[in-house]
Coordinates of C-alpha atoms in Angstrom, one line a residue:
X621 CA 10.5 -41.5 78.1
X622 CA 12.0 -38.2 79.3
X623 CA 14.7 -36.5 77.3
X624 CA 18.3 -37.1 78.2
X625 CA 21.1 -34.6 77.5
X626 CA 23.2 -36.9 75.4
X627 CA 25.5 -36.0 72.5
X628 CA 23.6 -35.7 69.2
X629 CA 24.6 -38.7 67.1
X630 CA 22.1 -40.0 64.7
X631 CA 20.9 -38.3 61.5
X632 CA 17.2 -38.2 60.7
X633 CA 15.5 -39.8 57.8
X634 CA 15.4 -36.5 55.9
X635 CA 11.9 -35.3 54.9
X636 CA 12.2 -34.3 51.2
X637 CA 10.4 -31.1 52.0
X638 CA 12.9 -30.1 54.6
X639 CA 16.4 -30.3 53.2
X640 CA 17.7 -27.1 54.8
X641 CA 17.3 -25.0 57.8
X642 CA 13.9 -23.2 58.2
X643 CA 13.9 -19.9 56.3
X644 CA 11.1 -17.6 55.2
X645 CA 11.5 -14.7 52.8
X646 CA 9.6 -11.7 51.8
X647 CA 10.4 -11.0 48.1
X648 CA 9.6 -7.8 46.5
X649 CA 10.1 -6.1 43.1
X650 CA 11.6 -2.6 43.1
X651 CA 10.7 -0.2 40.3
X652 CA 13.5 1.4 38.3
X653 CA 11.1 4.1 37.2
X654 CA 8.8 6.7 38.7
X655 CA 5.1 6.1 38.9
X656 CA 2.9 8.9 40.3
X657 CA 0.9 6.4 42.4
X658 CA 3.9 4.3 43.4
X659 CA 6.9 6.6 43.3
X660 CA 10.6 5.8 42.7
X661 CA 12.4 5.2 46.0
X662 CA 16.0 4.8 46.9
X663 CA 17.1 1.3 47.8
X664 CA 18.0 2.6 51.2
X665 CA 14.4 3.4 51.8
X666 CA 13.2 -0.2 51.4
X667 CA 11.4 -1.6 54.4
X668 CA 13.7 -3.8 56.4
X669 CA 11.3 -6.8 56.3
X670 CA 12.0 -7.4 52.6
X671 CA 14.7 -10.1 52.5
X672 CA 14.9 -10.6 48.7
X673 CA 14.9 -7.5 46.5
X674 CA 14.3 -8.0 42.7
X675 CA 15.5 -5.0 40.7
X676 CA 13.0 -4.5 37.8
X677 CA 14.3 -4.8 35.2
X678 CA 17.2 -5.7 33.0
X679 CA 15.9 -5.2 29.4
X680 CA 17.2 -5.8 25.9
X681 CA 19.1 -2.9 24.3
X682 CA 16.8 -1.1 21.8
X683 CA 16.8 -2.9 18.5
X684 CA 17.8 -6.3 20.0
X685 CA 16.0 -9.0 21.9
X686 CA 19.0 -10.4 23.7
X687 CA 21.7 -7.8 24.6
X688 CA 20.7 -7.0 28.1
X689 CA 21.2 -3.6 29.8
X690 CA 20.5 -1.9 33.1
X691 CA 21.0 1.5 34.5
X692 CA 19.4 3.0 37.6
X693 CA 17.0 5.7 36.5
X694 CA 16.7 7.9 39.6
X695 CA 19.9 7.3 41.4
X696 CA 23.6 8.0 40.4
X697 CA 25.2 4.7 39.4
X698 CA 27.9 5.0 42.2
X699 CA 25.3 5.6 44.8
X700 CA 23.1 2.7 43.6
X701 CA 26.1 0.3 43.7
X702 CA 26.8 1.5 47.3
X703 CA 23.1 0.9 48.2
X704 CA 23.2 -2.6 46.8
X705 CA 26.3 -3.3 48.9
X706 CA 24.7 -1.9 52.0
X707 CA 21.7 -4.2 51.5
X708 CA 24.0 -7.1 51.1
X709 CA 25.8 -6.2 54.3
X710 CA 22.4 -6.4 56.1
X711 CA 22.0 -10.0 54.9
X712 CA 19.6 -9.1 52.0
X713 CA 19.7 -10.8 48.6
X714 CA 19.6 -8.3 45.7
X715 CA 18.8 -9.8 42.3
X716 CA 18.4 -8.4 38.9
X717 CA 15.1 -9.3 37.3
X718 CA 15.1 -10.1 33.5
X719 CA 12.3 -9.1 31.3
X720 CA 9.0 -7.9 32.6
X721 CA 5.7 -7.6 30.7
X722 CA 7.0 -5.0 28.2
X723 CA 10.5 -6.4 27.3
X724 CA 10.4 -9.6 25.2
X725 CA 13.6 -11.6 25.3
X726 CA 14.4 -14.0 22.4
X727 CA 17.5 -16.1 21.9
X728 CA 17.2 -16.9 18.2
X729 CA 20.8 -18.2 17.6
X730 CA 23.7 -19.6 19.6
X731 CA 25.5 -16.3 19.1
X732 CA 22.5 -14.4 20.6
X733 CA 22.6 -16.9 23.5
X734 CA 26.2 -16.2 24.2
X735 CA 25.8 -12.4 23.9
X736 CA 22.9 -12.6 26.3
X737 CA 25.1 -14.5 28.8
X738 CA 27.9 -12.0 28.5
X739 CA 25.6 -9.0 28.9
X740 CA 24.0 -10.5 32.0
X741 CA 27.4 -11.3 33.6
X742 CA 28.5 -7.7 33.0
X743 CA 25.4 -6.4 34.8
X744 CA 25.9 -8.8 37.7
X745 CA 29.5 -7.8 38.0
X746 CA 29.0 -4.1 37.7
X747 CA 26.3 -3.7 40.3
X748 CA 27.1 -6.6 42.7
X749 CA 23.8 -8.4 42.2
X750 CA 23.7 -11.9 43.8
X751 CA 21.6 -13.6 41.2
X752 CA 18.9 -13.3 38.6
X753 CA 15.1 -13.5 38.6
X754 CA 13.4 -14.7 35.4
X755 CA 10.3 -12.7 34.7
X756 CA 9.9 -13.4 31.0
X757 CA 6.4 -12.9 29.8
X758 CA 4.4 -12.6 26.6
X759 CA 6.2 -14.1 23.6
X760 CA 9.5 -14.6 25.4
X761 CA 8.7 -18.2 26.5
X762 CA 6.6 -20.4 24.2
X763 CA 6.6 -24.1 23.2
X764 CA 5.6 -25.9 20.0
X765 CA 6.4 -29.5 20.9
X766 CA 8.5 -31.8 23.1
X767 CA 7.8 -32.7 26.7
X768 CA 8.5 -31.2 30.1
X769 CA 11.6 -33.5 30.5
X770 CA 12.7 -33.3 26.8
X771 CA 12.0 -29.9 25.3
X772 CA 12.6 -29.5 21.6
X773 CA 12.2 -25.7 21.0
X774 CA 15.6 -24.2 20.3
X775 CA 14.7 -21.0 22.1
X776 CA 13.8 -22.9 25.2
X777 CA 17.0 -25.0 25.0
X778 CA 19.1 -21.8 24.6
X779 CA 17.4 -20.2 27.5
X780 CA 18.2 -23.1 29.8
X781 CA 21.8 -23.2 28.5
X782 CA 22.1 -19.5 29.1
X783 CA 20.9 -19.6 32.7
X784 CA 23.2 -22.5 33.4
X785 CA 26.1 -20.7 31.8
X786 CA 25.4 -17.5 33.8
X787 CA 25.2 -19.4 37.1
X788 CA 28.4 -21.4 36.4
X789 CA 30.4 -18.3 35.4
X790 CA 29.1 -16.3 38.4
X791 CA 30.0 -19.1 40.8
X792 CA 33.5 -19.5 39.3
X793 CA 34.0 -15.8 39.6
X794 CA 32.7 -15.2 43.1
X795 CA 33.1 -18.6 44.8
X796 CA 29.4 -18.4 45.9
X797 CA 26.3 -19.9 44.4
X798 CA 24.1 -17.6 42.2
X799 CA 20.6 -17.2 43.5
X800 CA 17.9 -18.0 40.9
X801 CA 14.2 -17.1 41.2
X802 CA 11.4 -17.2 38.7
X803 CA 8.1 -15.3 38.5
X804 CA 6.0 -16.8 35.7
X805 CA 2.4 -16.1 35.2
X806 CA -0.1 -18.9 36.0
X807 CA -0.7 -19.8 32.3
X808 CA 2.9 -20.8 31.9
X809 CA 2.9 -23.2 34.8
X810 CA -0.4 -24.4 36.3
X811 CA -1.9 -23.6 32.9
X812 CA -0.1 -26.7 31.6
X813 CA -3.0 -28.7 33.0
X814 CA -5.3 -27.2 30.4
X815 CA -3.0 -27.3 27.4
X816 CA 0.6 -27.8 26.6
X817 CA 1.6 -25.5 23.8
X818 CA 2.2 -21.8 23.1
X819 CA 2.4 -20.1 26.5
X820 CA 0.4 -22.9 28.2
X821 CA 2.9 -24.8 30.4
X822 CA 5.8 -23.1 28.6
X823 CA 7.8 -22.5 31.8
X824 CA 7.6 -26.2 32.9
X825 CA 10.5 -27.5 30.8
X826 CA 12.6 -24.5 32.0
X827 CA 11.7 -25.2 35.7
X828 CA 12.3 -28.9 35.2
X829 CA 15.8 -28.4 33.7
X830 CA 16.8 -25.9 36.4
X831 CA 15.0 -27.3 39.4
X832 CA 18.2 -28.1 41.2
X833 CA 19.4 -24.5 40.7
X834 CA 16.1 -22.7 41.5
X835 CA 16.0 -21.2 44.9
X836 CA 12.4 -19.8 44.8
X837 CA 9.6 -20.2 42.3
X838 CA 6.9 -17.5 43.0
X839 CA 4.2 -17.8 40.4
X840 CA 2.2 -14.6 39.8
X841 CA -1.2 -15.4 41.3
X842 CA -2.6 -12.3 39.8
X843 CA -3.5 -10.9 36.4
X844 CA -4.8 -14.4 35.8
X845 CA -7.7 -16.2 34.3
X846 CA -9.4 -19.1 36.1
X847 CA -7.1 -22.1 36.6
X848 CA -7.6 -25.8 37.3
X849 CA -6.6 -27.2 40.7
X850 CA -5.2 -30.7 40.9
X851 CA -8.6 -31.7 42.2
X852 CA -10.2 -30.9 38.9
X853 CA -12.0 -27.8 40.2
X854 CA -11.7 -24.4 38.6
X855 CA -10.6 -21.5 40.8
X856 CA -10.6 -17.7 40.3
X857 CA -8.0 -15.2 41.3
X858 CA -8.6 -13.0 44.3
X859 CA -9.8 -15.9 46.5
X860 CA -8.3 -18.1 49.2
X861 CA -9.1 -21.1 47.0
X862 CA -7.0 -19.7 44.2
X863 CA -4.0 -19.2 46.5
X864 CA -4.3 -22.6 48.1
X865 CA -5.1 -24.6 44.9
X866 CA -2.4 -23.1 42.8
X867 CA 0.2 -23.4 45.5
X868 CA -0.5 -27.0 46.2
X869 CA -0.3 -27.8 42.5
X870 CA 3.4 -26.8 42.7
X871 CA 3.9 -28.8 45.9
X872 CA 2.1 -32.0 44.7
X873 CA 2.9 -31.9 41.0
X874 CA 0.4 -32.3 38.2
X875 CA -0.1 -34.0 34.9
X876 CA 0.0 -32.4 31.5
X877 CA 0.0 -33.6 27.9
X878 CA 3.7 -33.0 28.0
X879 CA 4.2 -35.3 31.0
X880 CA 4.1 -35.1 34.7
X881 CA 5.4 -32.0 36.4
X882 CA 7.1 -33.3 39.6
X883 CA 6.5 -31.4 42.9
X884 CA 8.8 -28.8 44.3
X885 CA 9.8 -28.8 47.9
X886 CA 8.0 -26.2 50.1
X887 CA 11.2 -24.2 50.7
X888 CA 11.4 -23.5 47.0
X889 CA 7.8 -22.1 46.7
X890 CA 6.5 -18.7 47.6
X891 CA 3.1 -17.1 47.0
X892 CA 3.1 -14.1 44.6
X893 CA 0.4 -11.5 45.0
X894 CA -0.1 -7.7 44.4
X895 CA 0.7 -5.5 47.3
X896 CA -2.5 -3.5 47.0
X897 CA -5.6 -3.3 44.7
X898 CA -4.0 -0.9 42.2
X899 CA -0.7 -2.8 41.8
X900 CA -2.3 -5.3 39.4
X901 CA -5.3 -5.8 37.1
X902 CA -6.7 -8.5 39.5
X903 CA -5.7 -10.9 42.2
X904 CA -5.4 -8.7 45.2
X905 CA -6.7 -10.2 48.4
X906 CA -7.2 -8.6 51.8
X907 CA -4.7 -9.3 54.7
X908 CA -7.3 -11.4 56.5
X909 CA -7.9 -13.7 53.5
X910 CA -4.2 -14.0 52.8
X911 CA -3.5 -14.9 56.4
X912 CA -6.3 -17.5 56.3
X913 CA -5.0 -19.1 53.1
X914 CA -1.4 -19.3 54.2
X915 CA -2.3 -20.6 57.6
X916 CA -4.3 -23.4 56.0
X917 CA -1.4 -24.2 53.6
X918 CA 1.0 -24.4 56.6
X919 CA -1.3 -26.6 58.7
X920 CA -1.9 -23.8 61.2
X921 CA -5.5 -22.9 60.4
X922 CA -8.9 -24.1 59.2
X923 CA -10.0 -24.6 55.6
X924 CA -10.9 -21.2 54.3
X925 CA -12.8 -22.2 51.1
X926 CA -13.9 -25.1 49.0
X927 CA -10.5 -26.5 48.0
X928 CA -9.3 -29.3 50.4
X929 CA -5.5 -29.8 50.8
X930 CA -3.9 -33.2 50.3
X931 CA -1.2 -32.3 52.8
X932 CA 0.2 -29.3 54.8
X933 CA 3.4 -27.4 54.2
X934 CA 4.9 -25.6 57.2
X935 CA 8.1 -25.1 55.3
X936 CA 6.5 -22.9 52.7
X937 CA 9.2 -20.3 51.7
X938 CA 7.3 -17.1 52.0
X939 CA 5.5 -14.4 50.0
X940 CA 6.4 -12.3 46.9
X941 CA 4.8 -9.1 45.9
X942 CA 4.5 -6.7 43.0
X943 CA 5.8 -4.5 44.4
X944 CA 7.9 -2.8 47.1
X945 CA 7.0 0.6 45.7
X946 CA 3.3 -0.2 45.7
X947 CA 3.5 -1.6 49.3
X948 CA 5.0 1.7 50.5
X949 CA 2.4 3.8 48.7
X950 CA -0.2 5.0 51.3
X951 CA -2.8 5.8 48.6
X952 CA -3.4 2.3 47.4
X953 CA -4.0 0.4 50.7
X954 CA -2.5 0.9 54.1
X955 CA 1.2 1.6 53.8
X956 CA 3.2 -1.7 54.1
X957 CA 0.1 -3.7 54.4
X958 CA 1.7 -6.6 52.6
X959 CA 4.9 -6.5 54.7
X960 CA 2.7 -6.4 57.8
X961 CA 0.8 -9.5 56.6
X962 CA 4.1 -11.3 56.0
X963 CA 5.3 -10.5 59.5
X964 CA 2.1 -11.7 61.0
X965 CA 1.8 -14.9 58.9
X966 CA 5.3 -16.0 59.6
X967 CA 5.5 -14.9 63.2
X968 CA 8.6 -12.8 63.0
X969 CA 10.4 -11.3 65.9
X970 CA 8.1 -8.3 66.5
X971 CA 5.2 -10.6 66.9
X972 CA 6.7 -13.5 68.9
X973 CA 5.2 -14.3 72.3
X974 CA 7.5 -13.8 75.2
X975 CA 7.4 -16.9 77.5
X976 CA 9.4 -18.0 80.5
X977 CA 11.6 -21.0 79.6
X978 CA 9.8 -24.2 80.6
X979 CA 11.0 -25.5 83.9
X980 CA 10.7 -29.1 82.7
X981 CA 12.4 -30.4 79.6
X982 CA 10.7 -31.3 76.4
X983 CA 10.0 -35.1 76.2
X984 CA 8.3 -37.8 74.1
X985 CA 5.4 -39.8 75.6
X986 CA 3.1 -42.1 73.7
X987 CA 4.1 -40.9 70.4
X988 CA 3.7 -37.2 71.2
X989 CA 6.2 -34.4 71.8
X990 CA 5.3 -32.6 75.0
X991 CA 6.7 -29.2 76.1
X992 CA 5.2 -28.4 79.5
X993 CA 3.7 -25.0 80.3
X994 CA 3.3 -23.8 76.8
X995 CA -0.1 -22.7 75.5
X996 CA -1.4 -21.7 72.1
X997 CA -0.2 -22.9 68.7
X998 CA 3.3 -22.9 67.2
X999 CA 5.3 -24.7 64.5
X1000 CA 8.1 -26.9 66.0
X1001 CA 11.1 -27.8 63.8
X1002 CA 13.4 -30.8 64.5
X1003 CA 17.1 -30.6 63.6
X1004 CA 19.6 -33.4 63.6
X1005 CA 23.3 -33.4 64.8
X1006 CA 24.4 -31.9 61.5
X1007 CA 22.0 -29.0 61.9
X1008 CA 19.7 -30.4 59.1
X1009 CA 16.0 -29.7 59.2
X1010 CA 14.3 -33.1 59.5
X1011 CA 10.7 -32.4 60.1
X1012 CA 8.0 -29.9 61.1
X1013 CA 5.0 -30.4 63.4
X1014 CA 2.2 -28.2 64.7
X1015 CA 2.4 -27.8 68.5
X1016 CA -1.0 -27.2 70.2
X1017 CA -1.0 -26.2 73.9
X1018 CA 2.4 -27.9 74.3
X1019 CA 1.6 -31.1 72.5
X1020 CA 2.2 -32.5 69.0
X1021 CA 2.1 -35.8 67.3
X1022 CA 5.7 -36.9 66.6
X1023 CA 6.6 -36.8 62.8
X1024 CA 6.8 -40.3 61.4
X1025 CA 10.1 -39.9 59.6
X1026 CA 12.2 -39.2 62.8
X1027 CA 14.7 -42.0 63.6
X1028 CA 15.7 -42.8 67.1
X1029 CA 18.2 -40.3 68.5
X1030 CA 18.6 -36.8 69.9
X1031 CA 17.2 -33.7 68.1
X1032 CA 17.4 -30.0 68.7
X1033 CA 14.0 -28.4 68.4
X1034 CA 12.9 -24.8 67.9
X1035 CA 9.6 -23.0 68.0
X1036 CA 8.6 -20.3 65.5
X1037 CA 6.0 -18.5 67.6
X1038 CA 7.8 -18.0 70.9
X1039 CA 10.9 -16.4 72.2
X1040 CA 12.3 -19.5 73.9
X1041 CA 15.7 -21.0 73.5
X1042 CA 16.2 -24.2 71.4
X1043 CA 15.6 -27.4 73.4
X1044 CA 16.8 -31.0 72.9
X1045 CA 14.7 -34.1 73.0
X1046 CA 15.4 -37.8 72.7
X1047 CA 13.2 -39.8 70.3
X1048 CA 13.1 -43.3 71.7

């Protein structure tokens, strides 16, 4: 049946992995210090392809583990604030990251929790940050009992309470939601499959309690030991199998002694990797290997290793890197190698294929979406009358099997790999 230009009227049966408009992000950490190999840089010098900038780091005041402080080290405060505002005006998200490897944070009493909240709100307000990134490592997050759904450690409960309180106060003050991201190491998340105690699986109760607030979880797939995949295999960092297996664990969920960790939707999951070999102690992958791994995850490429996916995830949120400074450094790898990879993988504007608009409308025939005159491969997205993303499909030479969750009605469709105007199609 050919498409008819009728008013959009029916909503789709929403795919749980597609609850908002398609969006991809390149998330990068910005060093608030000078490193000879990855020098300090002004915020105004950040490559425009970075869409989420995590300022590293807010740290506890000397002599405390909970009174957070931040001050730009190489830029006057007034200039730094203006640079944050300029990035925001460009549509970027600028977050303050809490912790890091060298700054343990402990909330050992309710008073410390409340003082932590107050100090973080002051930082958000002073600099105009739009949210927080939780990068607590080492002894900052550990568990001694409880389950994923019912934590019992007082420090974990206080951390959850504190993050909720910061978000609620920020939203009450600004009238906008606070962005929340997390960057745990693998042991704290996927490591819960091996054990549930100490650091192993320690982030899982925090993620579970805050899963409705979390915008992006980007586990550090570097500086890691070998990890189980949900297939029972053991995978090593620096490989396509490690990227694919550890990412699908988040997207399918996995069992632990502390209970089942429920899957996260693809739009809340990004892949965290070092920008170049010197940026981390291990886990770097070449652009070609990264491209192959992400293409497979998104259903746009062949299996690059031994791990076999259960499903595909076209809506995967994007990539995270440590760090923006390392990506810019020409002595580690090619300058902006990571940003270039992101641009290629997610088919951004500079790499889109120019095509003449099809002379015939898109239509459905025998359970397939057909867009005449298009060649090559692209991801097609279906939106209902409310502008909600309903489903993704992979279009190959102008044809794609129709997603099973679409109800009868008119949809707007867009293509990620071509410069072609949105089209409408009637699903009979």
